[in-house]
PDB file of C-alpha atoms in Angstrom:
ATOM      1  CA  ALA A   1       0.000   0.000   0.000  1.00  0.00           C
ATOM      2  CA  GLN A   2       1.079   3.549  -0.597  1.00  0.00           C
ATOM      3  CA  SER A   3       0.245   6.825   1.035  1.00  0.00           C
ATOM      4  CA  VAL A   4       1.587  10.322   1.174  1.00  0.00           C
ATOM      5  CA  THR A   5       1.267  12.927   3.900  1.00  0.00           C
ATOM      6  CA  GLN A   6       1.910  16.608   3.440  1.00  0.00           C
ATOM      7  CA  LEU A   7       2.612  17.845   6.896  1.00  0.00           C
ATOM      8  CA  ASP A   8       1.423  21.429   6.462  1.00  0.00           C
ATOM      9  CA  SER A   9      -1.876  22.488   4.938  1.00  0.00           C
ATOM     10  CA  HIS A  10      -0.472  25.963   4.384  1.00  0.00           C
ATOM     11  CA  VAL A  11       2.890  27.693   4.624  1.00  0.00           C
ATOM     12  CA  SER A  12       3.498  31.424   4.653  1.00  0.00           C
ATOM     13  CA  VAL A  13       6.887  32.978   3.856  1.00  0.00           C
ATOM     14  CA  SER A  14       8.206  36.386   2.993  1.00  0.00           C
ATOM     15  CA  GLU A  15       9.553  37.076  -0.467  1.00  0.00           C
ATOM     16  CA  GLY A  16      13.257  36.301  -0.632  1.00  0.00           C
ATOM     17  CA  THR A  17      13.228  33.832   2.273  1.00  0.00           C
ATOM     18  CA  PRO A  18      13.604  30.049   1.994  1.00  0.00           C
ATOM     19  CA  VAL A  19      10.701  27.734   1.305  1.00  0.00           C
ATOM     20  CA  LEU A  20      10.246  24.311   2.895  1.00  0.00           C
ATOM     21  CA  LEU A  21       7.236  22.141   2.054  1.00  0.00           C
ATOM     22  CA  ARG A  22       7.246  18.814   3.869  1.00  0.00           C
ATOM     23  CA  CYS A  23       6.172  15.457   2.514  1.00  0.00           C
ATOM     24  CA  ASN A  24       6.369  11.998   4.065  1.00  0.00           C
ATOM     25  CA  TYR A  25       5.469   8.872   2.185  1.00  0.00           C
ATOM     26  CA  SER A  26       4.722   5.252   2.845  1.00  0.00           C
ATOM     27  CA  SER A  27       5.273   2.597   0.224  1.00  0.00           C
ATOM     28  CA  SER A  28       5.596  -1.148   0.172  1.00  0.00           C
ATOM     29  CA  TYR A  29       7.468  -0.895  -3.083  1.00  0.00           C
ATOM     30  CA  SER A  30      10.259   1.150  -4.565  1.00  0.00           C
ATOM     31  CA  PRO A  31       8.517   4.487  -4.974  1.00  0.00           C
ATOM     32  CA  SER A  32       8.612   7.202  -7.546  1.00  0.00           C
ATOM     33  CA  LEU A  33       7.958  10.615  -6.029  1.00  0.00           C
ATOM     34  CA  PHE A  34       6.836  13.831  -7.623  1.00  0.00           C
ATOM     35  CA  TRP A  35       6.068  17.416  -6.730  1.00  0.00           C
ATOM     36  CA  TYR A  36       3.461  19.280  -8.739  1.00  0.00           C
ATOM     37  CA  VAL A  37       2.358  22.904  -8.542  1.00  0.00           C
ATOM     38  CA  GLN A  38      -1.141  24.160  -9.275  1.00  0.00           C
ATOM     39  CA  HIS A  39      -1.972  27.806  -9.700  1.00  0.00           C
ATOM     40  CA  PRO A  40      -5.599  28.871  -9.114  1.00  0.00           C
ATOM     41  CA  ASN A  41      -7.999  27.350 -11.621  1.00  0.00           C
ATOM     42  CA  LYS A  42      -5.121  25.837 -13.560  1.00  0.00           C
ATOM     43  CA  GLY A  43      -3.883  22.340 -14.260  1.00  0.00           C
ATOM     44  CA  LEU A  44      -0.871  20.763 -12.663  1.00  0.00           C
ATOM     45  CA  GLN A  45       2.716  21.405 -13.593  1.00  0.00           C
ATOM     46  CA  LEU A  46       5.498  18.993 -12.749  1.00  0.00           C
ATOM     47  CA  LEU A  47       8.208  20.618 -10.643  1.00  0.00           C
ATOM     48  CA  LEU A  48      10.465  17.616 -10.208  1.00  0.00           C
ATOM     49  CA  LYS A  49      10.529  13.856  -9.853  1.00  0.00           C
ATOM     50  CA  TYR A  50      12.524  11.144  -8.150  1.00  0.00           C
ATOM     51  CA  THR A  51      12.714   7.765  -9.850  1.00  0.00           C
ATOM     52  CA  SER A  52      15.509   5.920  -8.026  1.00  0.00           C
ATOM     53  CA  ALA A  53      18.406   7.857  -9.494  1.00  0.00           C
ATOM     54  CA  ALA A  54      20.102  10.719  -7.622  1.00  0.00           C
ATOM     55  CA  THR A  55      18.535  11.378  -4.240  1.00  0.00           C
ATOM     56  CA  LEU A  56      18.844  15.155  -4.592  1.00  0.00           C
ATOM     57  CA  VAL A  57      16.565  16.195  -7.390  1.00  0.00           C
ATOM     58  CA  LYS A  58      16.605  19.608  -9.003  1.00  0.00           C
ATOM     59  CA  GLY A  59      13.502  20.894 -10.654  1.00  0.00           C
ATOM     60  CA  ILE A  60      12.214  23.928 -12.417  1.00  0.00           C
ATOM     61  CA  ASN A  61      12.040  27.466 -11.028  1.00  0.00           C
ATOM     62  CA  GLY A  62      14.815  26.845  -8.506  1.00  0.00           C
ATOM     63  CA  PHE A  63      13.029  24.113  -6.570  1.00  0.00           C
ATOM     64  CA  GLU A  64      14.730  20.969  -5.366  1.00  0.00           C
ATOM     65  CA  ALA A  65      13.865  17.989  -3.212  1.00  0.00           C
ATOM     66  CA  GLU A  66      15.831  15.325  -1.419  1.00  0.00           C
ATOM     67  CA  PHE A  67      14.726  11.733  -1.175  1.00  0.00           C
ATOM     68  CA  LYS A  68      15.568  10.353   2.271  1.00  0.00           C
ATOM     69  CA  LYS A  69      14.696   6.694   2.503  1.00  0.00           C
ATOM     70  CA  SER A  70      15.567   6.402   6.185  1.00  0.00           C
ATOM     71  CA  GLU A  71      13.151   9.207   7.021  1.00  0.00           C
ATOM     72  CA  THR A  72      10.625   8.312   4.269  1.00  0.00           C
ATOM     73  CA  SER A  73      10.605  11.966   3.335  1.00  0.00           C
ATOM     74  CA  PHE A  74      10.721  13.983   0.133  1.00  0.00           C
ATOM     75  CA  HIS A  75      10.665  17.620   1.228  1.00  0.00           C
ATOM     76  CA  LEU A  76      10.546  20.423  -1.330  1.00  0.00           C
ATOM     77  CA  THR A  77      12.802  23.431  -0.882  1.00  0.00           C
ATOM     78  CA  LYS A  78      13.693  26.668  -2.581  1.00  0.00           C
ATOM     79  CA  PRO A  79      16.389  29.074  -1.343  1.00  0.00           C
ATOM     80  CA  SER A  80      14.483  32.269  -2.062  1.00  0.00           C
ATOM     81  CA  ALA A  81      10.733  32.613  -2.508  1.00  0.00           C
ATOM     82  CA  HIS A  82       9.233  34.713  -5.248  1.00  0.00           C
ATOM     83  CA  MET A  83       5.739  36.149  -5.352  1.00  0.00           C
ATOM     84  CA  SER A  84       4.965  33.959  -8.358  1.00  0.00           C
ATOM     85  CA  ASP A  85       5.597  30.851  -6.246  1.00  0.00           C
ATOM     86  CA  ALA A  86       2.311  31.382  -4.409  1.00  0.00           C
ATOM     87  CA  ALA A  87       0.234  28.341  -5.350  1.00  0.00           C
ATOM     88  CA  GLU A  88      -0.891  24.896  -4.224  1.00  0.00           C
ATOM     89  CA  TYR A  89       1.767  22.198  -4.128  1.00  0.00           C
ATOM     90  CA  PHE A  90       1.109  18.485  -4.261  1.00  0.00           C
ATOM     91  CA  CYS A  91       3.421  15.664  -3.300  1.00  0.00           C
ATOM     92  CA  VAL A  92       2.666  12.502  -5.246  1.00  0.00           C
ATOM     93  CA  VAL A  93       3.821   8.913  -4.868  1.00  0.00           C
ATOM     94  CA  SER A  94       3.539   6.000  -7.227  1.00  0.00           C
ATOM     95  CA  LYS A  95       5.086   2.611  -7.539  1.00  0.00           C
ATOM     96  CA  THR A  96       8.064   2.766  -9.868  1.00  0.00           C
ATOM     97  CA  GLY A  97       6.856   1.287 -13.104  1.00  0.00           C
ATOM     98  CA  GLY A  98       3.335   1.165 -11.768  1.00  0.00           C
ATOM     99  CA  PHE A  99       0.135   2.840 -12.705  1.00  0.00           C
ATOM    100  CA  LYS A 100      -1.668   4.486  -9.868  1.00  0.00           C
ATOM    101  CA  THR A 101      -0.589   7.741  -8.335  1.00  0.00           C
ATOM    102  CA  ILE A 102      -1.527   8.886  -4.865  1.00  0.00           C
ATOM    103  CA  PHE A 103      -1.818  12.589  -4.196  1.00  0.00           C
ATOM    104  CA  GLY A 104      -1.114  14.293  -0.932  1.00  0.00           C
ATOM    105  CA  ALA A 105      -3.676  16.703   0.454  1.00  0.00           C
ATOM    106  CA  GLY A 106      -1.726  19.678  -0.820  1.00  0.00           C
ATOM    107  CA  THR A 107       0.095  22.594   0.772  1.00  0.00           C
ATOM    108  CA  ARG A 108      -0.927  26.139   0.010  1.00  0.00           C
ATOM    109  CA  LEU A 109       2.097  28.422  -0.193  1.00  0.00           C
ATOM    110  CA  PHE A 110       1.572  32.097   0.576  1.00  0.00           C
ATOM    111  CA  VAL A 111       4.320  34.578  -0.248  1.00  0.00           C
ATOM    112  CA  LYS A 112       4.260  37.958   1.471  1.00  0.00           C
ATOM    113  CA  ALA A 113       5.841  41.036  -0.051  1.00  0.00           C
TER     114      ALA A 113
ATOM    115  CA  GLY B   1       7.387  18.522 -22.995  1.00  0.00           C
ATOM    116  CA  ALA B   2       4.321  16.434 -23.683  1.00  0.00           C
ATOM    117  CA  VAL B   3       1.046  18.338 -23.927  1.00  0.00           C
ATOM    118  CA  VAL B   4      -2.394  17.223 -22.828  1.00  0.00           C
ATOM    119  CA  SER B   5      -5.430  19.297 -23.685  1.00  0.00           C
ATOM    120  CA  GLN B   6      -8.953  19.280 -22.314  1.00  0.00           C
ATOM    121  CA  HIS B   7     -12.115  20.594 -23.866  1.00  0.00           C
ATOM    122  CA  PRO B   8     -14.078  22.450 -22.778  1.00  0.00           C
ATOM    123  CA  SER B   9     -12.149  24.402 -20.177  1.00  0.00           C
ATOM    124  CA  TRP B  10     -15.395  25.253 -18.438  1.00  0.00           C
ATOM    125  CA  VAL B  11     -19.028  24.310 -18.863  1.00  0.00           C
ATOM    126  CA  ILE B  12     -22.290  25.253 -17.229  1.00  0.00           C
ATOM    127  CA  CYS B  13     -25.258  22.958 -17.656  1.00  0.00           C
ATOM    128  CA  LYS B  14     -28.726  22.375 -16.301  1.00  0.00           C
ATOM    129  CA  SER B  15     -29.484  19.613 -13.860  1.00  0.00           C
ATOM    130  CA  GLY B  16     -30.442  16.401 -15.630  1.00  0.00           C
ATOM    131  CA  THR B  17     -28.397  16.987 -18.749  1.00  0.00           C
ATOM    132  CA  SER B  18     -25.240  15.146 -19.786  1.00  0.00           C
ATOM    133  CA  VAL B  19     -21.867  16.714 -20.345  1.00  0.00           C
ATOM    134  CA  LYS B  20     -18.916  15.313 -22.279  1.00  0.00           C
ATOM    135  CA  ILE B  21     -15.335  16.298 -21.515  1.00  0.00           C
ATOM    136  CA  GLU B  22     -12.510  15.456 -23.918  1.00  0.00           C
ATOM    137  CA  CYS B  23      -8.919  14.739 -23.022  1.00  0.00           C
ATOM    138  CA  ARG B  24      -6.315  14.640 -25.784  1.00  0.00           C
ATOM    139  CA  SER B  25      -2.617  13.883 -25.829  1.00  0.00           C
ATOM    140  CA  LEU B  26      -1.325  16.232 -28.508  1.00  0.00           C
ATOM    141  CA  ASP B  27       2.163  14.982 -29.272  1.00  0.00           C
ATOM    142  CA  PHE B  28       2.341  11.465 -27.934  1.00  0.00           C
ATOM    143  CA  GLN B  29       0.311   8.296 -27.769  1.00  0.00           C
ATOM    144  CA  ALA B  30      -1.221   7.235 -24.503  1.00  0.00           C
ATOM    145  CA  THR B  31      -2.548   3.772 -23.907  1.00  0.00           C
ATOM    146  CA  THR B  32      -3.546   4.873 -20.439  1.00  0.00           C
ATOM    147  CA  MET B  33      -5.277   8.041 -19.337  1.00  0.00           C
ATOM    148  CA  PHE B  34      -6.564   8.969 -15.910  1.00  0.00           C
ATOM    149  CA  TRP B  35      -9.511  11.037 -14.763  1.00  0.00           C
ATOM    150  CA  TYR B  36      -9.388  12.973 -11.506  1.00  0.00           C
ATOM    151  CA  ARG B  37     -11.862  15.083  -9.632  1.00  0.00           C
ATOM    152  CA  GLN B  38     -10.886  17.993  -7.458  1.00  0.00           C
ATOM    153  CA  PHE B  39     -13.219  19.719  -5.026  1.00  0.00           C
ATOM    154  CA  PRO B  40     -12.480  23.315  -4.010  1.00  0.00           C
ATOM    155  CA  LYS B  41      -9.360  23.591  -1.913  1.00  0.00           C
ATOM    156  CA  GLN B  42      -8.907  19.843  -1.851  1.00  0.00           C
ATOM    157  CA  SER B  43      -6.567  17.354  -3.419  1.00  0.00           C
ATOM    158  CA  LEU B  44      -7.109  15.338  -6.571  1.00  0.00           C
ATOM    159  CA  MET B  45      -9.045  12.119  -6.273  1.00  0.00           C
ATOM    160  CA  LEU B  46      -8.526   9.482  -8.915  1.00  0.00           C
ATOM    161  CA  MET B  47     -11.867   8.526 -10.430  1.00  0.00           C
ATOM    162  CA  ALA B  48     -10.883   5.997 -13.047  1.00  0.00           C
ATOM    163  CA  THR B  49      -8.155   4.675 -15.279  1.00  0.00           C
ATOM    164  CA  SER B  50      -9.004   4.801 -18.953  1.00  0.00           C
ATOM    165  CA  ASN B  51      -7.509   2.085 -21.134  1.00  0.00           C
ATOM    166  CA  GLU B  52      -7.467   2.349 -24.909  1.00  0.00           C
ATOM    167  CA  GLY B  53      -9.625  -0.293 -26.479  1.00  0.00           C
ATOM    168  CA  SER B  54     -10.991  -1.709 -23.241  1.00  0.00           C
ATOM    169  CA  LYS B  55     -13.213  -0.817 -20.340  1.00  0.00           C
ATOM    170  CA  ALA B  56     -12.176   1.763 -17.817  1.00  0.00           C
ATOM    171  CA  THR B  57     -11.208   0.758 -14.315  1.00  0.00           C
ATOM    172  CA  TYR B  58     -13.139   2.737 -11.735  1.00  0.00           C
ATOM    173  CA  GLU B  59     -12.042   3.540  -8.218  1.00  0.00           C
ATOM    174  CA  GLN B  60     -14.142   2.421  -5.313  1.00  0.00           C
ATOM    175  CA  GLY B  61     -17.148   4.630  -4.794  1.00  0.00           C
ATOM    176  CA  VAL B  62     -17.212   6.050  -8.322  1.00  0.00           C
ATOM    177  CA  GLU B  63     -20.406   5.266 -10.198  1.00  0.00           C
ATOM    178  CA  LYS B  64     -19.485   3.864 -13.578  1.00  0.00           C
ATOM    179  CA  ASP B  65     -22.965   4.477 -14.963  1.00  0.00           C
ATOM    180  CA  LYS B  66     -22.756   8.075 -13.853  1.00  0.00           C
ATOM    181  CA  PHE B  67     -19.295   8.792 -15.207  1.00  0.00           C
ATOM    182  CA  LEU B  68     -18.945   7.141 -18.589  1.00  0.00           C
ATOM    183  CA  ILE B  69     -15.412   6.859 -19.917  1.00  0.00           C
ATOM    184  CA  ASN B  70     -14.474   6.046 -23.474  1.00  0.00           C
ATOM    185  CA  HIS B  71     -10.900   5.713 -24.712  1.00  0.00           C
ATOM    186  CA  ALA B  72     -11.467   5.334 -28.422  1.00  0.00           C
ATOM    187  CA  SER B  73      -7.965   6.060 -29.651  1.00  0.00           C
ATOM    188  CA  LEU B  74      -4.410   6.416 -28.402  1.00  0.00           C
ATOM    189  CA  THR B  75      -4.821  10.172 -28.177  1.00  0.00           C
ATOM    190  CA  LEU B  76      -8.371  10.683 -26.961  1.00  0.00           C
ATOM    191  CA  SER B  77     -10.346   9.804 -23.860  1.00  0.00           C
ATOM    192  CA  THR B  78     -13.761  11.211 -23.002  1.00  0.00           C
ATOM    193  CA  LEU B  79     -15.603  11.518 -19.710  1.00  0.00           C
ATOM    194  CA  THR B  80     -19.367  11.910 -19.885  1.00  0.00           C
ATOM    195  CA  VAL B  81     -21.179  13.003 -16.768  1.00  0.00           C
ATOM    196  CA  THR B  82     -24.681  11.641 -17.245  1.00  0.00           C
ATOM    197  CA  SER B  83     -27.781  13.208 -15.741  1.00  0.00           C
ATOM    198  CA  ALA B  84     -25.667  15.787 -13.998  1.00  0.00           C
ATOM    199  CA  HIS B  85     -26.703  17.207 -10.640  1.00  0.00           C
ATOM    200  CA  PRO B  86     -25.351  20.151  -8.665  1.00  0.00           C
ATOM    201  CA  GLU B  87     -23.249  17.824  -6.512  1.00  0.00           C
ATOM    202  CA  ASP B  88     -21.346  16.829  -9.662  1.00  0.00           C
ATOM    203  CA  SER B  89     -20.031  20.363  -9.942  1.00  0.00           C
ATOM    204  CA  SER B  90     -16.293  20.124  -9.667  1.00  0.00           C
ATOM    205  CA  PHE B  91     -12.948  20.544 -11.391  1.00  0.00           C
ATOM    206  CA  TYR B  92     -12.194  17.523 -13.558  1.00  0.00           C
ATOM    207  CA  ILE B  93      -8.601  16.894 -14.582  1.00  0.00           C
ATOM    208  CA  CYS B  94      -7.283  14.258 -16.936  1.00  0.00           C
ATOM    209  CA  SER B  95      -3.774  12.979 -17.347  1.00  0.00           C
ATOM    210  CA  ALA B  96      -2.073  10.807 -19.921  1.00  0.00           C
ATOM    211  CA  ARG B  97       0.857   8.497 -19.585  1.00  0.00           C
ATOM    212  CA  GLU B  98       3.124   7.836 -22.528  1.00  0.00           C
ATOM    213  CA  ASP B  99       3.916   4.163 -22.591  1.00  0.00           C
ATOM    214  CA  ILE B 100       6.836   4.233 -24.985  1.00  0.00           C
ATOM    215  CA  GLY B 101       9.598   6.658 -25.742  1.00  0.00           C
ATOM    216  CA  SER B 102      12.205   8.395 -23.675  1.00  0.00           C
ATOM    217  CA  ARG B 103      10.065  10.712 -21.545  1.00  0.00           C
ATOM    218  CA  GLY B 104       9.833   8.405 -18.565  1.00  0.00           C
ATOM    219  CA  TYR B 105       7.971   5.267 -17.786  1.00  0.00           C
ATOM    220  CA  ASN B 106       5.477   6.402 -15.211  1.00  0.00           C
ATOM    221  CA  GLU B 107       5.282  10.155 -15.575  1.00  0.00           C
ATOM    222  CA  GLN B 108       1.859  11.534 -16.148  1.00  0.00           C
ATOM    223  CA  PHE B 109       1.141  14.684 -18.082  1.00  0.00           C
ATOM    224  CA  PHE B 110      -1.849  16.601 -16.859  1.00  0.00           C
ATOM    225  CA  GLY B 111      -4.463  18.516 -18.755  1.00  0.00           C
ATOM    226  CA  PRO B 112      -5.464  22.038 -17.693  1.00  0.00           C
ATOM    227  CA  GLY B 113      -8.750  20.849 -16.198  1.00  0.00           C
ATOM    228  CA  THR B 114     -12.448  21.422 -16.894  1.00  0.00           C
ATOM    229  CA  ARG B 115     -14.615  23.376 -14.513  1.00  0.00           C
ATOM    230  CA  LEU B 116     -18.138  21.894 -14.468  1.00  0.00           C
ATOM    231  CA  THR B 117     -20.979  23.826 -12.885  1.00  0.00           C
ATOM    232  CA  VAL B 118     -24.405  22.197 -12.729  1.00  0.00           C
ATOM    233  CA  LEU B 119     -27.290  24.539 -12.029  1.00  0.00           C
TER     234      LEU B 119
END
């Protein structure tokens, strides 16, 4: 069985400060992990993915995430927040090579000027 | 990257009518497409897996007679909400997975979503 938990329903940061969005997962299999971003009334955009290669994954727009098997975590970070980063972020887990994806509940990121 | 389109982007309909939503993979073939539903300020819930040339696989609790899925070709899947009611109002998002090629085995590409409002 697989599950994913996003530890914060919302995160608020000031522009120019670091961003940390937390995600823990549970998987009976070798997982693939993803972070997606969704702006209001828009579809989802893939930020980055982990598929059993390098544990530190760099994505678009300066985001990166580190896969930590011992902690079953895949936290998303960015050194310096920008106003345009304000959106909903979803952590997603699937079985590597498998079909079904499980979405986390989402974390709303607010960026203050 | 791979592009998935949805049509329409939004639709308003009267209660009791049926609405069809199209999902197309524009530059790749997709044996498998997925349909999700998203309520306001909530996460995406997988409704069904659409398989080209065969019946869709529905998730538990999803009425297959209510949400008809047809995957007639490798680039098109449709979701028809039959006899729609106000509680069916939601944001419906499809995704497509390319089964061959170099993009990645299990990456899904998402459509922009369709906002359905049933009056």
